[in-house]
Each structure stands twice: as C-alpha cells, then as structure tokens.
C-alpha cells in the first residue's frame, strides 16, 4: 500500500519511492520536551491517527488491534508492559540496528494475546532488536504459546533472564526462526516444547547463553536445525529430548561447555529416527555428538576437532554412524 500523494507531483527527488508495505506505523515524536509514541493507520485519503501516548507497548498494542501489519520506525523504545500479538499480525522494524526495544518490567516482552495463548496463528516478527535487560528484569524475550505459522526473521534477542525465544503448548507447528542473533540468555537461546512439529531454526547466530543454545523437547518431531553458528553456550549447543524424525544439518559448533548435540530420551521413550549430518564441531569441552537412550538415528558426514569424543553412544541401539 502507498502513501497518498496530495501534491500530485510525485515523491521529492531525495527520498525515493513513497511506499510502506504495511497498514500501520509507530514512531516517536517530541513535543515540548516530551517524547510521545504515535500510531497511525492507512486510510482512504492518507494516514489516520490511531493512538498516541508515553507508554510504548500500549500504543503498539492499539496499533496491532487496528492494523494487521505494523511498522516500527527508528528509535529506542522502552517497554513497561507486554506487547500482545493477536492472530494474523505482523510487527516489523525498518532496521534491526536502529529499532531497539528494551524490556523494563518482569515478564515476557512479546507474547500472543492473552499471555497463556489461544491459538493465535500466523504471526510475524522481523527487523528489530530486543534487549531483555536480565540484570534487573525476569521473563522470556518472545513467548508464543499454542500457535502455528510463526515467522521470526532478522531479530537480535539478548539478555533474557529465562529464554530468548520460547514456544510451548499444543499446536506449536511451522515456526521459522531465521537470520537472527540470540545471545546472553540464562536458560536457553531457543526453546520449543510439547509435541511441536515442522519447525525450522535456520541461519542464526546463537551464542554466549548461560544454558543451551537450542532445545526441542517432549514428543517433538519433524523439526530442522540447519546452517546455524552455535558457540560458547554454557549448556548444550542443541538439546533434543524425546525428539523424533528431526534433522540437524550443516551447523557449526565451537566451544560449548557441554556436548555440541545431545540427543536423548528415556529407556521407555528414546529419541528415534533423527538425522545428524554435515555438522562441524571444534574446541568442545565435552563431546561433539552424544547419544543416550536414542535409537535408529543416522549420523553421517560430521567432522569433530578438539573434542573429548567426536561421537559418544550410551544405551543407544541400531544407530548408523
């Protein structure tokens, strides 16, 4: 959708094409020394005011109620309450390096409507930085529950006291987390649980988290972790617990405190039919790949340097190595 050209003379020569592919915008405006947050939506004759105020997340939430796609313009935004994503909503910054959200309260910075989740599918988060300020604030960075078709692209999420990007509850499926940096989180960089299916973590830089880099848990299946750089995490690089039919391919692991890939389950419910291929492990404190209670998996084409063991198997049967 395009801005209305009331002059009839086209855009000024120094700014290029007059287009924003969104239905709403949020920006900062200073009046009498006070910084206000302003939300506007596209109308039939140009932009229409939706809301303005000094509470950032309240204005953003009102913009997301009025518009299916909201663009955050450049600025530093301090969040005192949670941003709530309803079904079929997009929150997109103009530039990851110049749109900075900083969490200033206890709780998750961004979640789906209602907090506990109610199947709010088809959500998009893109092109901004989220500082979760774990030194003073608890909670997750992004916390999406019971929802499918989630696209998270080109974000920098860091310093969460709990998890950087967290998905849980029945119905978690078809998430795509890509081209993002997740670091400095206490529990885990990315955590997806409870029977999740068909999710992808791709081409991300996940590093320096106190716990694991990436975790999939509890009957998750058909997930892909591909082409990521995963380094200097205090736990496992990738932790699969009771995960089936999933793939870890083409990742680079180095200097994680525990195993690069830990594939495990229980004696009664092992992790099965997973593929681990084409990964590189360097300077791992423990093993490159470690399997315990994991059966019928395929491990091919992986390369390990300076690890305690390249591949370690315990109570793991019928695997191809």
mmCIF file of N, CA and C in Angstrom, residues 5 13 28 32 47 52 64 66 78 100 111 115 121 123 132 197 200-201 203 214 232 234 251 276 294-295 310 315:
data_model
loop_
_atom_site.group_PDB
_atom_site.id
_atom_site.type_symbol
_atom_site.label_atom_id
_atom_site.label_comp_id
_atom_site.label_asym_id
_atom_site.label_seq_id
_atom_site.Cartn_x
_atom_site.Cartn_y
_atom_site.Cartn_z
ATOM 1 N N UNK A 5 -0.410 10.807 -2.474
ATOM 2 C CA UNK A 5 0.360 11.940 -2.983
ATOM 3 C C UNK A 5 -0.595 13.095 -3.260
ATOM 4 N N UNK A 13 12.710 14.337 -4.898
ATOM 5 C CA UNK A 13 13.791 13.630 -5.558
ATOM 6 C C UNK A 13 14.800 12.993 -4.633
ATOM 7 N N UNK A 28 8.237 7.834 16.963
ATOM 8 C CA UNK A 28 8.433 8.731 18.087
ATOM 9 C C UNK A 28 8.330 10.182 17.626
ATOM 10 N N UNK A 32 7.264 19.635 23.204
ATOM 11 C CA UNK A 32 7.530 20.351 24.462
ATOM 12 C C UNK A 32 8.451 19.556 25.378
ATOM 13 N N UNK A 47 -2.919 8.871 6.009
ATOM 14 C CA UNK A 47 -2.724 8.282 7.329
ATOM 15 C C UNK A 47 -3.706 8.859 8.340
ATOM 16 N N UNK A 52 -1.800 7.849 20.606
ATOM 17 C CA UNK A 52 -0.509 8.401 20.971
ATOM 18 C C UNK A 52 -0.429 8.432 22.488
ATOM 19 N N UNK A 64 -1.620 -2.637 16.799
ATOM 20 C CA UNK A 64 -1.814 -4.023 16.369
ATOM 21 C C UNK A 64 -3.282 -4.428 16.390
ATOM 22 N N UNK A 66 -5.691 -2.245 15.540
ATOM 23 C CA UNK A 66 -6.281 -1.544 14.401
ATOM 24 C C UNK A 66 -5.722 -2.015 13.061
ATOM 25 N N UNK A 78 11.276 1.901 25.200
ATOM 26 C CA UNK A 78 11.321 1.229 26.498
ATOM 27 C C UNK A 78 9.956 0.626 26.798
ATOM 28 N N UNK A 100 15.201 -0.393 18.512
ATOM 29 C CA UNK A 100 15.650 -1.076 19.722
ATOM 30 C C UNK A 100 14.517 -1.078 20.745
ATOM 31 N N UNK A 111 4.300 -11.500 23.589
ATOM 32 C CA UNK A 111 3.595 -12.775 23.688
ATOM 33 C C UNK A 111 2.343 -12.712 22.837
ATOM 34 N N UNK A 115 -1.606 -13.948 26.798
ATOM 35 C CA UNK A 115 -0.460 -14.424 27.565
ATOM 36 C C UNK A 115 -0.326 -15.927 27.555
ATOM 37 N N UNK A 121 -2.549 -17.901 15.450
ATOM 38 C CA UNK A 121 -1.650 -18.357 14.404
ATOM 39 C C UNK A 121 -1.264 -17.223 13.458
ATOM 40 N N UNK A 123 1.757 -15.324 12.855
ATOM 41 C CA UNK A 123 2.364 -14.127 13.425
ATOM 42 C C UNK A 123 3.746 -13.915 12.801
ATOM 43 N N UNK A 132 16.402 -7.707 26.652
ATOM 44 C CA UNK A 132 15.525 -8.164 27.737
ATOM 45 C C UNK A 132 16.031 -7.777 29.127
ATOM 46 N N UNK A 197 5.905 -29.573 15.800
ATOM 47 C CA UNK A 197 6.173 -30.237 14.521
ATOM 48 C C UNK A 197 6.511 -29.213 13.442
ATOM 49 N N UNK A 200 11.559 -24.830 11.977
ATOM 50 C CA UNK A 200 12.898 -24.647 11.423
ATOM 51 C C UNK A 200 13.622 -23.542 12.178
ATOM 52 N N UNK A 201 14.849 -23.839 12.607
ATOM 53 C CA UNK A 201 15.764 -22.805 13.087
ATOM 54 C C UNK A 201 16.914 -22.779 12.089
ATOM 55 N N UNK A 203 20.023 -20.587 9.874
ATOM 56 C CA UNK A 203 20.932 -19.473 9.584
ATOM 57 C C UNK A 203 20.917 -18.419 10.693
ATOM 58 N N UNK A 214 19.957 -24.217 21.665
ATOM 59 C CA UNK A 214 18.632 -24.560 21.129
ATOM 60 C C UNK A 214 18.145 -25.819 21.816
ATOM 61 N N UNK A 232 29.937 -21.111 22.292
ATOM 62 C CA UNK A 232 30.192 -20.522 23.614
ATOM 63 C C UNK A 232 28.953 -20.473 24.498
ATOM 64 N N UNK A 234 26.773 -22.131 27.651
ATOM 65 C CA UNK A 234 27.160 -22.820 28.873
ATOM 66 C C UNK A 234 26.582 -24.207 29.012
ATOM 67 N N UNK A 251 25.442 -27.287 10.628
ATOM 68 C CA UNK A 251 25.710 -26.293 11.663
ATOM 69 C C UNK A 251 27.184 -26.292 12.057
ATOM 70 N N UNK A 276 21.574 -36.565 11.849
ATOM 71 C CA UNK A 276 22.576 -35.556 12.207
ATOM 72 C C UNK A 276 23.673 -35.647 11.150
ATOM 73 N N UNK A 294 18.817 -43.202 22.669
ATOM 74 C CA UNK A 294 18.478 -42.685 21.344
ATOM 75 C C UNK A 294 18.727 -43.795 20.338
ATOM 76 N N UNK A 295 17.688 -44.243 19.636
ATOM 77 C CA UNK A 295 17.762 -45.406 18.764
ATOM 78 C C UNK A 295 17.364 -45.054 17.323
ATOM 79 N N UNK A 310 34.436 -37.416 19.576
ATOM 80 C CA UNK A 310 33.679 -36.897 18.445
ATOM 81 C C UNK A 310 32.226 -37.317 18.531
ATOM 82 N N UNK A 315 23.644 -46.672 25.828
ATOM 83 C CA UNK A 315 22.262 -47.150 25.771
ATOM 84 C C UNK A 315 21.557 -46.641 24.517
#
